[in-house]
XYZ file of N, CA, C and O in Angstrom:
512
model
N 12.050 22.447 -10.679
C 10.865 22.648 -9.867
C 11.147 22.181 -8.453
O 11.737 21.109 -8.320
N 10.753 22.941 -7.280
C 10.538 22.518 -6.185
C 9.618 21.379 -5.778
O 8.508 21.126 -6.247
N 10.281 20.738 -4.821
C 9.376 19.834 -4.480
C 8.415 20.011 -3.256
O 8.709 20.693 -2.274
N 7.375 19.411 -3.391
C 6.526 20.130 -2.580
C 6.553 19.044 -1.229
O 6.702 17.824 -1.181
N 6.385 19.848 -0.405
C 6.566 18.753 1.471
C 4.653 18.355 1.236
O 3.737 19.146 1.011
N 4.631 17.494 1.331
C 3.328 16.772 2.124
C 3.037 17.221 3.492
O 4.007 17.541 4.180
N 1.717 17.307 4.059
C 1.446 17.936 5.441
C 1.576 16.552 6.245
O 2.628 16.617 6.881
N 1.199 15.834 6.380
C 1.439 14.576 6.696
C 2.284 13.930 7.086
O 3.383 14.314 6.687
N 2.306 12.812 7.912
C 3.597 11.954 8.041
C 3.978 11.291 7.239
O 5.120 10.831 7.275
N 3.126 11.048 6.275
C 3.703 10.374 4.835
C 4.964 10.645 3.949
O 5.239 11.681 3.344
N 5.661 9.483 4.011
C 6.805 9.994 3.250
C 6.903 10.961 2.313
O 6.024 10.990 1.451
N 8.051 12.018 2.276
C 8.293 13.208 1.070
C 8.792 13.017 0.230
O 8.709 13.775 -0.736
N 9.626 11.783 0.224
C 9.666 10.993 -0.975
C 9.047 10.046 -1.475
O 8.953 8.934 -0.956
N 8.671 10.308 -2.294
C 8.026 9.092 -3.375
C 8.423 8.922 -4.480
O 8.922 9.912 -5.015
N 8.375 7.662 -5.254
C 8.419 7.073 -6.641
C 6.779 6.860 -6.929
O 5.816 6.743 -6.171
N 6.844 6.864 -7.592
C 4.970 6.675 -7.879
C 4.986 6.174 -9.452
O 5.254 6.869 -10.432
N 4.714 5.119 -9.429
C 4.260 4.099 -10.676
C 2.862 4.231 -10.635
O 2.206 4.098 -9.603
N 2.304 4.541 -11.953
C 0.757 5.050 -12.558
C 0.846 3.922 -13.590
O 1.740 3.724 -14.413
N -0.539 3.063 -13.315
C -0.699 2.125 -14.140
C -2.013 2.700 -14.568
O -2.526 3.462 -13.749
N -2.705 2.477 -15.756
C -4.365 2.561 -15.981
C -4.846 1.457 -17.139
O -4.696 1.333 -18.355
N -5.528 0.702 -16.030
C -6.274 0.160 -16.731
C -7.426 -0.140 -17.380
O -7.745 -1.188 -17.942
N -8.065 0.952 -17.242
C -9.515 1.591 -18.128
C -9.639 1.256 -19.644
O -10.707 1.032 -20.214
N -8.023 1.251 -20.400
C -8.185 1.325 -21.959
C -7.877 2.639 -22.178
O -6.984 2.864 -22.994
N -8.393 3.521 -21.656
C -8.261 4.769 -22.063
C -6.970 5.295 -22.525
O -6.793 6.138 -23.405
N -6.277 4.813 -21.965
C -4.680 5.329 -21.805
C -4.191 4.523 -22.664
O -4.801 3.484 -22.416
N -3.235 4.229 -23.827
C -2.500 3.069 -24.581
C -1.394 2.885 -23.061
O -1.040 3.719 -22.229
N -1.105 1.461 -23.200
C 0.064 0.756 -21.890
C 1.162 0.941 -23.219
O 1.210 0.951 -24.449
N 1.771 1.040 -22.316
C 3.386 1.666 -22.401
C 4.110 0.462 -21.650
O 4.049 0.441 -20.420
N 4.975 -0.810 -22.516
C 5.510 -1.680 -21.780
C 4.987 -2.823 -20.502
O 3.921 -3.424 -20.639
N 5.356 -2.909 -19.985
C 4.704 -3.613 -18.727
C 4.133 -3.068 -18.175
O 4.399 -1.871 -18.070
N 2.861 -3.702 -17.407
C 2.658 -3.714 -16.143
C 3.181 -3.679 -14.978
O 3.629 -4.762 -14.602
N 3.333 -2.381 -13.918
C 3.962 -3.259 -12.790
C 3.607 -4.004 -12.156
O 2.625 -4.614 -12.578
N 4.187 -4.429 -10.731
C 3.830 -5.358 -10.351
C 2.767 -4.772 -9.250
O 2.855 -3.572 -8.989
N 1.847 -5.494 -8.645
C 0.463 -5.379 -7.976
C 0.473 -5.621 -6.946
O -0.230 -5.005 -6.145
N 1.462 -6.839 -6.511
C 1.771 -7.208 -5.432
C 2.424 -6.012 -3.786
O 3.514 -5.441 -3.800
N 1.605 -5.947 -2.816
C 2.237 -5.083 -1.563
C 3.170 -5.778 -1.385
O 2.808 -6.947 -1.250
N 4.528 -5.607 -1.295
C 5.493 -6.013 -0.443
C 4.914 -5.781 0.987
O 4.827 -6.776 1.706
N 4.605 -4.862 1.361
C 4.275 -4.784 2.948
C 3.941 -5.764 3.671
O 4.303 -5.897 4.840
N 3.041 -6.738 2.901
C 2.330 -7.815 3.692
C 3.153 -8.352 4.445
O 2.939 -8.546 5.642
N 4.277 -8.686 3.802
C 6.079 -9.600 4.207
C 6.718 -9.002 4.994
O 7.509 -9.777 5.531
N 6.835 -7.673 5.490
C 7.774 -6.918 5.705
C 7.419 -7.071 7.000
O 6.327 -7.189 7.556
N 8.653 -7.046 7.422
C 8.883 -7.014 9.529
C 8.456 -5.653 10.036
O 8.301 -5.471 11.243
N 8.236 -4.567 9.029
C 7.944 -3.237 9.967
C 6.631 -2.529 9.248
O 6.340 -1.339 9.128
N 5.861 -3.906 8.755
C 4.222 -3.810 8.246
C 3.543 -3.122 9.574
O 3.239 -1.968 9.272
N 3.274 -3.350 10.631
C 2.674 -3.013 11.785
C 2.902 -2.008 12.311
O 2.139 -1.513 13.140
N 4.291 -1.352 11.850
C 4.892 -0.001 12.771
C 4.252 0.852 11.255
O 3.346 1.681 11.328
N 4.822 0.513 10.140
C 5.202 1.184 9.035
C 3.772 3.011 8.691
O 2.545 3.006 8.585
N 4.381 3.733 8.658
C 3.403 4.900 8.210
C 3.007 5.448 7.023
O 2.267 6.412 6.828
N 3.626 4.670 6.178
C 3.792 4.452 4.692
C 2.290 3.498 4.195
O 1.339 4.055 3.647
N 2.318 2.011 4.504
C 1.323 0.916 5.461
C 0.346 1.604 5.862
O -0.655 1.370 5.185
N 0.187 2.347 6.658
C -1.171 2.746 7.603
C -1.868 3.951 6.242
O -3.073 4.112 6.046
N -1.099 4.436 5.710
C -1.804 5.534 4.917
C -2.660 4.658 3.553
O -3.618 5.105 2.923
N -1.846 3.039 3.309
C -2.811 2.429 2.042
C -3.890 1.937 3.131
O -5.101 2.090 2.974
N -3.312 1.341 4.234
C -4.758 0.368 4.991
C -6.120 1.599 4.808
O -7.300 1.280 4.668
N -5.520 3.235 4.859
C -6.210 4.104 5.228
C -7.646 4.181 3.727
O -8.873 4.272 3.718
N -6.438 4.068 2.559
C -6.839 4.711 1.035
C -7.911 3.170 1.095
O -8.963 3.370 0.487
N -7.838 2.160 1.526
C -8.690 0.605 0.895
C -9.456 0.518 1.693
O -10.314 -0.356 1.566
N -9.475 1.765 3.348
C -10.713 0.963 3.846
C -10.361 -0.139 5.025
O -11.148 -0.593 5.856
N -9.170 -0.395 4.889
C -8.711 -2.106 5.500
C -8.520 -1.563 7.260
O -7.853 -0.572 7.555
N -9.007 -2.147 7.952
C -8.230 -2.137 9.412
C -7.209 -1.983 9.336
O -6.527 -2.446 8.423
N -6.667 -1.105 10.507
C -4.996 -1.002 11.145
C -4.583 -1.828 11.717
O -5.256 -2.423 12.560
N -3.298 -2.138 11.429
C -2.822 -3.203 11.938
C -2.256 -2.424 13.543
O -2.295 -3.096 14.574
N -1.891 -1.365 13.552
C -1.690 -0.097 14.568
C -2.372 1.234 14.366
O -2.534 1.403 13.157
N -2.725 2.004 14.906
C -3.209 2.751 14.984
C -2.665 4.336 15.851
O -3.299 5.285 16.313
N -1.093 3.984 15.759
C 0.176 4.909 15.739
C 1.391 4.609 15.333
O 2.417 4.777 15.991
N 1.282 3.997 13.844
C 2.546 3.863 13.749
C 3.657 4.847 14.083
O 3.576 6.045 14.352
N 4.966 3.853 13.980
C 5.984 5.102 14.570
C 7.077 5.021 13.570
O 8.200 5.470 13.801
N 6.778 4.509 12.580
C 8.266 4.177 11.724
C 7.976 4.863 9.808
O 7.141 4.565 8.954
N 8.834 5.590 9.822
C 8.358 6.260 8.241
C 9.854 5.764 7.467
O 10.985 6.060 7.851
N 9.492 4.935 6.284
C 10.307 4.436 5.724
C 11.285 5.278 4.605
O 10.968 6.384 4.166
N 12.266 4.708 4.307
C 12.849 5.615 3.214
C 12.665 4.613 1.969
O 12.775 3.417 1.699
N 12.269 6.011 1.295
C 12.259 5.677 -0.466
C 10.910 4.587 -0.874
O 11.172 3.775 -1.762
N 9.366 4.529 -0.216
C 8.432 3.709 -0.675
C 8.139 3.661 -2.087
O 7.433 4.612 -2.421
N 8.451 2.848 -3.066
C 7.747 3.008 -4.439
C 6.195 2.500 -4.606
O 5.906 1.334 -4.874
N 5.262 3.531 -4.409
C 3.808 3.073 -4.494
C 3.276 2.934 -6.011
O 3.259 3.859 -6.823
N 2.909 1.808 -6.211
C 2.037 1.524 -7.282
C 0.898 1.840 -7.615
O 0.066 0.980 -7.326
N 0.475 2.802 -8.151
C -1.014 2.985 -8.076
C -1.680 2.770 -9.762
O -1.270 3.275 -10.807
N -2.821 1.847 -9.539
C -3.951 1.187 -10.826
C -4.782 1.938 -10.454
O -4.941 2.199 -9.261
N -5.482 2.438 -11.399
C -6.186 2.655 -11.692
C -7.342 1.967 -12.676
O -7.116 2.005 -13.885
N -8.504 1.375 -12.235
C -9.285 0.119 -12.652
C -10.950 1.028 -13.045
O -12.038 1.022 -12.470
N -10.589 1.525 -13.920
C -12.475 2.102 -14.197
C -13.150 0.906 -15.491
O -12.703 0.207 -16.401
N -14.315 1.191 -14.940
C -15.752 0.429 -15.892
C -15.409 0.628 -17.403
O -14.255 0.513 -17.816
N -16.441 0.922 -18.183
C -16.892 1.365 -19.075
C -17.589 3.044 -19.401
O -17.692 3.822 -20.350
N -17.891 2.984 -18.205
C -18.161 4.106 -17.745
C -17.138 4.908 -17.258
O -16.518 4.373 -16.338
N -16.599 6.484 -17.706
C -15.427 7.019 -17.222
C -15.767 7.788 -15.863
O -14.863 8.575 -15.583
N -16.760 7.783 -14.990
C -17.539 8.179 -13.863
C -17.274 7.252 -12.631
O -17.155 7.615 -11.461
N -17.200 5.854 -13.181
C -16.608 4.751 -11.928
C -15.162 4.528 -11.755
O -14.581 4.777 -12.811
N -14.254 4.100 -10.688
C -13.651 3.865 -11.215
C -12.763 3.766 -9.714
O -12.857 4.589 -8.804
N -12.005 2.706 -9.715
C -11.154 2.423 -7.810
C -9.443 2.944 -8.464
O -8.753 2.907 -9.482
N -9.436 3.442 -6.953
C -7.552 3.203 -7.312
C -7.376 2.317 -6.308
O -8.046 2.341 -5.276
N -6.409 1.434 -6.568
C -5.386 0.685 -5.815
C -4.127 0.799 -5.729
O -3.399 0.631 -6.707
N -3.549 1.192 -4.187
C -1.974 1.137 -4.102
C -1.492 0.388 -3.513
O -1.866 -0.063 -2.430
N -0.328 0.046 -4.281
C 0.718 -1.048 -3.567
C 1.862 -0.636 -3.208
O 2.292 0.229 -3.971
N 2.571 -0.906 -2.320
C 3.998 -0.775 -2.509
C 4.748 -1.571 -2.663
O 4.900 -2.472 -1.838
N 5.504 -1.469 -3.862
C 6.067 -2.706 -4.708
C 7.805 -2.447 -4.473
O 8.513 -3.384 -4.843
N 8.328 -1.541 -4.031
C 9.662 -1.683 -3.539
C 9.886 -0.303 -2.352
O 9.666 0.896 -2.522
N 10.306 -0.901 -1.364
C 11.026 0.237 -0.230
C 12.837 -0.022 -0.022
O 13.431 -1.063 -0.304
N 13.432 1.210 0.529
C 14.469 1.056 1.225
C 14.724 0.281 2.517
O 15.786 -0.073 3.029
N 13.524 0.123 2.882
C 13.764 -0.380 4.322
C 13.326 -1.341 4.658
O 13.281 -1.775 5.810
N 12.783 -2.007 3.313
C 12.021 -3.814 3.394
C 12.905 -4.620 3.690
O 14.025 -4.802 3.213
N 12.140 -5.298 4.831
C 13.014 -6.721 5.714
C 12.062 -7.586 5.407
O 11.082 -7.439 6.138
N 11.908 -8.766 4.309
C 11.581 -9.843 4.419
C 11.029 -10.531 5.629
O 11.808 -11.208 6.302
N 9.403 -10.406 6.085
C 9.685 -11.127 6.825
C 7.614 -12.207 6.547
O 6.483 -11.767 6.752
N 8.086 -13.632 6.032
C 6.698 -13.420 5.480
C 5.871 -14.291 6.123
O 6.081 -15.318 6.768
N 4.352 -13.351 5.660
C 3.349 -13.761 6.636
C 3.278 -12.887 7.991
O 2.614 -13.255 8.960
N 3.987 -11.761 7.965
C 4.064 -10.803 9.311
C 2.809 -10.433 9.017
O 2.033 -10.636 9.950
N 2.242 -9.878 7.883
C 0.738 -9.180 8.384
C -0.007 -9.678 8.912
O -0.392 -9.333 10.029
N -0.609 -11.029 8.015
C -1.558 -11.878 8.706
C -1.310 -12.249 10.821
O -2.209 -12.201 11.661
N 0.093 -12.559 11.051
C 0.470 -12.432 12.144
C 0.045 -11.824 13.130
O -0.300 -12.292 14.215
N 0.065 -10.298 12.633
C 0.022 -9.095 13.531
C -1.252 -8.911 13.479
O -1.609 -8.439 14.558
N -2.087 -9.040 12.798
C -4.041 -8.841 12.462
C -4.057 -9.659 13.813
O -3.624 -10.745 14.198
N -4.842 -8.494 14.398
C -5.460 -9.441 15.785
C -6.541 -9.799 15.558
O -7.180 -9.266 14.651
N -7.165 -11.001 16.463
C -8.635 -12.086 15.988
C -9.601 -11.439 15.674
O -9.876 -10.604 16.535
N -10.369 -11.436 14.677
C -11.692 -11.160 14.863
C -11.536 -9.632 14.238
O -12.608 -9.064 14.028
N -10.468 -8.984 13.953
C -10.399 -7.819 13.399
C -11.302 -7.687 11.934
O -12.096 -6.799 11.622
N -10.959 -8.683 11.299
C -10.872 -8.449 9.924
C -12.766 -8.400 9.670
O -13.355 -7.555 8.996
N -13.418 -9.586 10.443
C -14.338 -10.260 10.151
C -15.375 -9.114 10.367
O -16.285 -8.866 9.575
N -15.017 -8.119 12.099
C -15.740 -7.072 12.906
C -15.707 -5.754 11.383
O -16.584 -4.924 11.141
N -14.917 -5.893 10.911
C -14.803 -4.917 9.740
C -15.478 -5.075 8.557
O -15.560 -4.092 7.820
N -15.939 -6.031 8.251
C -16.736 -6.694 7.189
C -16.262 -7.473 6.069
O -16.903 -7.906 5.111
N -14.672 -7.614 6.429
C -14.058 -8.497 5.763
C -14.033 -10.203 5.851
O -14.170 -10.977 6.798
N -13.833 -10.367 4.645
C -13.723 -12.190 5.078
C -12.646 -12.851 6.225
O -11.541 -12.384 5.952
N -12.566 -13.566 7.153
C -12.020 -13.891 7.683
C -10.582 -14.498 7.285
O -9.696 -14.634 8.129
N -10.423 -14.847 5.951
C -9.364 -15.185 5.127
C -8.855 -14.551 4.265
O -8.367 -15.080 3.266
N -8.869 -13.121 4.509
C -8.683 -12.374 3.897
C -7.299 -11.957 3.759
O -6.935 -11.871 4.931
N -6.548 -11.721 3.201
C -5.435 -10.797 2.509
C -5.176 -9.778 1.472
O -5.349 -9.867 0.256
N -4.747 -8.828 2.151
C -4.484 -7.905 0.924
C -3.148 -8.627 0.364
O -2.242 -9.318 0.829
N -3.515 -8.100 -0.859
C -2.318 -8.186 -1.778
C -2.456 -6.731 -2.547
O -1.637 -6.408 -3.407
């Protein structure tokens, strides 16, 4: 099968880990992991990979042009519904890239003052 190009600047490659945690689904082995690497990463602020989850959660930009599209993002995506099969959030992470540089505590860093709070977030806030 061909692979299909995304219209977007979003990477054309992806790994994509599908977790569900509704019940609905029997789990198959582990869990992955939940945790964004991004938060850590030295090119959280440029990253276009980054700007498309801040986009999917709602969260402020840390930029608002990034310029840097990473190779190889593995996004995690949960899936978390009720009881009800009508509700139900996704959350993505990215839990491994090609181009992650350790660098930690860069997000919080780069969040300029008063961003988070003007958005309706807690002031101590972190994604994870």
């Amino acid at each position: 099968a061909k692979e299909k190009r995304m219209a977007s600047s979003w990477p054309t490659r992806l790994a994509l880990v599908v977790a569900v945690a509704s019940g609905l689904v029997p789990r198959v082995g582990r869990r992955p992991p939940t945790m964004c690497i991004c938060v850590n990463c030295k090119f959280v602020d440029r990253c276009t990979a980054y700007h498309h989850v801040e986009t999917k959660h709602g969260q402020p930009h840390l930029s608002a042009a990034p310029d840097f599209t990473p190779r190889a993002p593995t996004v995690a995506i949960l899936v978390n519904s009720t009881a009800s099969t009508t509700n139900f959030e996704v959350e993505l992470d990215v839990t491994a890239c090609d181009d992650y540089v350790e660098d930690r505590g860069r997000w919080l860093r780069m969040m300029p003052p008063g961003t988070l709070v003007t958005a309706g977030f807690s002031a101590d806030f972190v994604p994870t």
